[in-house]
């Protein structure tokens, strides 16, 4: 018993020393350089696609024809830029008038289907206070998503479970299913996005 | 070997913190990470709040997320969440006088060579789950 107690004390003593010695290197982690958002005007027809929304229902992109659609690509366990994109979309939704909401829709398409099930997406949407009547969170099988990512020109590279590198794209698609404005970067300017959405709503 | 290497803060904890937390919370937990200035709500300096919270509370917060902080439960194994918790504890204790019970907690909880997964019934992360 004495031997065991001595072993435990010695072991905890060493742990105590190493724990506090290791604190000296606390500030040595790498840093992320934040790039500015780039806004591009494009004319890219988007092919129809079918995915699954946060409530587990089938979602068909073609059903949004006649509406201006803001499409963002992100994933729920993203530790850097996705929260900024989703927060920006939340602000966009908040600032749209009732009439503008009838003529527009927001989409968040996951870049990590391995983690982002409909249930996980529903929790994510709730945390951000998304009004789900005008905002859908989409997932699906990887092959379908790959074609959607490719269609929008989004590159996706899995680094680890729940950790994905992807193009930080927020795209605005007009009433006819043509991608017109692309914001590439961490946090699209809400005022610019609103201006572009309103322009496309009023553009017959 | 009784006094094996790898006790206390280790590379696994550093890696999980650097990958998932550092961008917002900063290297020391002060809320001054490279993304912090861009966030609509500034991340808090967690060193003080962590001091007042129990391990289950912190583990729940990491698992479920809060505000803009992601919910990590779907992506991380319980032992990885535990690594994150240990790291947060280490950083919260840096540069301040700690109480005797906190030292005891450090000794017991942060001792990585104790097979916590086996003791607490955690699943070992599958090969592809490892960072």
PDB file of C-alpha atoms in Angstrom, chain A residues 7 10-20 22-34 76-81 83-84 87 91 114-115 120 127-128 158-163 186-187, chain B residues 1-4 7-9 18-20 22-24 27-28 34-35 38-40 64-72 74-76 90-91 93-94 98 103 106-108 110-111 113-114 128-129 131:
ATOM      1  CA  UNK A   7       4.048   5.806  -6.752  1.00  0.00           C
ATOM      2  CA  UNK A  10       5.610  10.719  -7.375  1.00  0.00           C
ATOM      3  CA  UNK A  11       3.569  10.449 -10.500  1.00  0.00           C
ATOM      4  CA  UNK A  12       1.289  13.352  -9.564  1.00  0.00           C
ATOM      5  CA  UNK A  13       4.340  15.388  -8.541  1.00  0.00           C
ATOM      6  CA  UNK A  14       5.892  14.944 -11.976  1.00  0.00           C
ATOM      7  CA  UNK A  15       2.572  15.719 -13.653  1.00  0.00           C
ATOM      8  CA  UNK A  16       2.344  18.906 -11.583  1.00  0.00           C
ATOM      9  CA  UNK A  17       5.820  19.987 -12.678  1.00  0.00           C
ATOM     10  CA  UNK A  18       5.280  19.192 -16.369  1.00  0.00           C
ATOM     11  CA  UNK A  19       1.843  20.791 -16.459  1.00  0.00           C
ATOM     12  CA  UNK A  20       3.150  24.116 -15.263  1.00  0.00           C
ATOM     13  CA  UNK A  22       4.422  23.475 -20.354  1.00  0.00           C
ATOM     14  CA  UNK A  23       2.477  26.691 -19.765  1.00  0.00           C
ATOM     15  CA  UNK A  24       5.574  28.629 -20.801  1.00  0.00           C
ATOM     16  CA  UNK A  25       4.912  27.732 -24.450  1.00  0.00           C
ATOM     17  CA  UNK A  26       1.244  28.828 -24.431  1.00  0.00           C
ATOM     18  CA  UNK A  27       1.607  31.494 -27.123  1.00  0.00           C
ATOM     19  CA  UNK A  28       3.270  29.459 -29.831  1.00  0.00           C
ATOM     20  CA  UNK A  29       0.266  28.415 -31.925  1.00  0.00           C
ATOM     21  CA  UNK A  30      -0.010  29.454 -35.595  1.00  0.00           C
ATOM     22  CA  UNK A  31      -2.140  32.419 -36.661  1.00  0.00           C
ATOM     23  CA  UNK A  32      -4.643  32.755 -39.458  1.00  0.00           C
ATOM     24  CA  UNK A  33      -4.393  35.625 -41.900  1.00  0.00           C
ATOM     25  CA  UNK A  34      -7.834  37.089 -42.591  1.00  0.00           C
ATOM     26  CA  UNK A  76     -21.394  23.652 -38.610  1.00  0.00           C
ATOM     27  CA  UNK A  77     -18.154  22.728 -36.826  1.00  0.00           C
ATOM     28  CA  UNK A  78     -16.102  25.286 -38.751  1.00  0.00           C
ATOM     29  CA  UNK A  79     -13.848  27.098 -36.283  1.00  0.00           C
ATOM     30  CA  UNK A  80     -12.980  30.139 -38.386  1.00  0.00           C
ATOM     31  CA  UNK A  81     -14.834  31.894 -41.206  1.00  0.00           C
ATOM     32  CA  UNK A  83     -19.621  31.658 -38.299  1.00  0.00           C
ATOM     33  CA  UNK A  84     -18.931  35.047 -39.900  1.00  0.00           C
ATOM     34  CA  UNK A  87     -23.898  35.684 -38.986  1.00  0.00           C
ATOM     35  CA  UNK A  91     -28.216  40.060 -40.691  1.00  0.00           C
ATOM     36  CA  UNK A 114     -20.043  13.611 -42.828  1.00  0.00           C
ATOM     37  CA  UNK A 115     -20.991  15.699 -39.783  1.00  0.00           C
ATOM     38  CA  UNK A 120     -27.149  18.938 -36.725  1.00  0.00           C
ATOM     39  CA  UNK A 127     -28.489  28.806 -32.626  1.00  0.00           C
ATOM     40  CA  UNK A 128     -28.260  31.508 -35.279  1.00  0.00           C
ATOM     41  CA  UNK A 158     -11.360  17.499 -45.881  1.00  0.00           C
ATOM     42  CA  UNK A 159      -8.520  17.928 -43.378  1.00  0.00           C
ATOM     43  CA  UNK A 160      -9.834  15.899 -40.459  1.00  0.00           C
ATOM     44  CA  UNK A 161     -13.160  14.865 -38.984  1.00  0.00           C
ATOM     45  CA  UNK A 162     -15.167  18.068 -38.655  1.00  0.00           C
ATOM     46  CA  UNK A 163     -12.422  20.176 -40.209  1.00  0.00           C
ATOM     47  CA  UNK A 186     -14.841  35.473 -44.668  1.00  0.00           C
ATOM     48  CA  UNK A 187     -17.571  38.027 -44.029  1.00  0.00           C
TER      49      UNK A 187
ATOM     50  CA  UNK B   1       8.211   2.841 -17.022  1.00  0.00           C
ATOM     51  CA  UNK B   2       6.535   4.660 -14.187  1.00  0.00           C
ATOM     52  CA  UNK B   3       7.629   8.179 -15.117  1.00  0.00           C
ATOM     53  CA  UNK B   4       6.651   8.054 -18.732  1.00  0.00           C
ATOM     54  CA  UNK B   7       2.103  13.893 -18.939  1.00  0.00           C
ATOM     55  CA  UNK B   8       0.309  17.193 -18.494  1.00  0.00           C
ATOM     56  CA  UNK B   9      -0.154  19.429 -21.496  1.00  0.00           C
ATOM     57  CA  UNK B  18      -4.871  25.296 -32.332  1.00  0.00           C
ATOM     58  CA  UNK B  19      -7.266  23.779 -34.857  1.00  0.00           C
ATOM     59  CA  UNK B  20     -10.591  24.526 -33.189  1.00  0.00           C
ATOM     60  CA  UNK B  22      -7.200  29.554 -31.310  1.00  0.00           C
ATOM     61  CA  UNK B  23      -8.622  31.579 -34.199  1.00  0.00           C
ATOM     62  CA  UNK B  24     -11.161  33.247 -31.918  1.00  0.00           C
ATOM     63  CA  UNK B  27      -3.183  31.504 -27.923  1.00  0.00           C
ATOM     64  CA  UNK B  28      -3.710  32.412 -24.267  1.00  0.00           C
ATOM     65  CA  UNK B  34      -6.797  36.527 -35.383  1.00  0.00           C
ATOM     66  CA  UNK B  35     -10.535  36.195 -36.138  1.00  0.00           C
ATOM     67  CA  UNK B  38     -13.933  40.326 -37.347  1.00  0.00           C
ATOM     68  CA  UNK B  39     -16.592  38.707 -35.182  1.00  0.00           C
ATOM     69  CA  UNK B  40     -19.834  40.617 -34.607  1.00  0.00           C
ATOM     70  CA  UNK B  64     -23.121  22.238 -27.558  1.00  0.00           C
ATOM     71  CA  UNK B  65     -21.485  25.519 -28.592  1.00  0.00           C
ATOM     72  CA  UNK B  66     -22.689  28.964 -27.657  1.00  0.00           C
ATOM     73  CA  UNK B  67     -23.465  31.961 -29.835  1.00  0.00           C
ATOM     74  CA  UNK B  68     -21.031  31.862 -32.754  1.00  0.00           C
ATOM     75  CA  UNK B  69     -18.946  29.140 -31.160  1.00  0.00           C
ATOM     76  CA  UNK B  70     -19.525  25.844 -32.980  1.00  0.00           C
ATOM     77  CA  UNK B  71     -21.004  22.804 -31.266  1.00  0.00           C
ATOM     78  CA  UNK B  72     -18.106  20.380 -31.414  1.00  0.00           C
ATOM     79  CA  UNK B  74     -20.771  15.966 -33.676  1.00  0.00           C
ATOM     80  CA  UNK B  75     -17.146  16.208 -34.820  1.00  0.00           C
ATOM     81  CA  UNK B  76     -15.028  15.339 -31.795  1.00  0.00           C
ATOM     82  CA  UNK B  90      -4.281  25.074 -18.388  1.00  0.00           C
ATOM     83  CA  UNK B  91      -4.665  28.433 -20.061  1.00  0.00           C
ATOM     84  CA  UNK B  93      -4.451  28.952 -14.729  1.00  0.00           C
ATOM     85  CA  UNK B  94      -1.558  30.608 -16.465  1.00  0.00           C
ATOM     86  CA  UNK B  98      -4.183  28.893  -7.963  1.00  0.00           C
ATOM     87  CA  UNK B 103      -3.684  22.031  -8.059  1.00  0.00           C
ATOM     88  CA  UNK B 106      -4.647  19.633 -12.293  1.00  0.00           C
ATOM     89  CA  UNK B 107      -2.796  16.663 -10.960  1.00  0.00           C
ATOM     90  CA  UNK B 108      -5.673  14.280 -11.164  1.00  0.00           C
ATOM     91  CA  UNK B 110      -4.795  16.484 -16.501  1.00  0.00           C
ATOM     92  CA  UNK B 111      -2.688  13.411 -16.016  1.00  0.00           C
ATOM     93  CA  UNK B 113      -1.194   8.773 -18.859  1.00  0.00           C
ATOM     94  CA  UNK B 114      -4.132   7.669 -16.714  1.00  0.00           C
ATOM     95  CA  UNK B 128      -9.954   8.486 -39.019  1.00  0.00           C
ATOM     96  CA  UNK B 129     -11.163  10.615 -36.107  1.00  0.00           C
ATOM     97  CA  UNK B 131      -6.314  14.705 -35.812  1.00  0.00           C
TER      98      UNK B 131
END
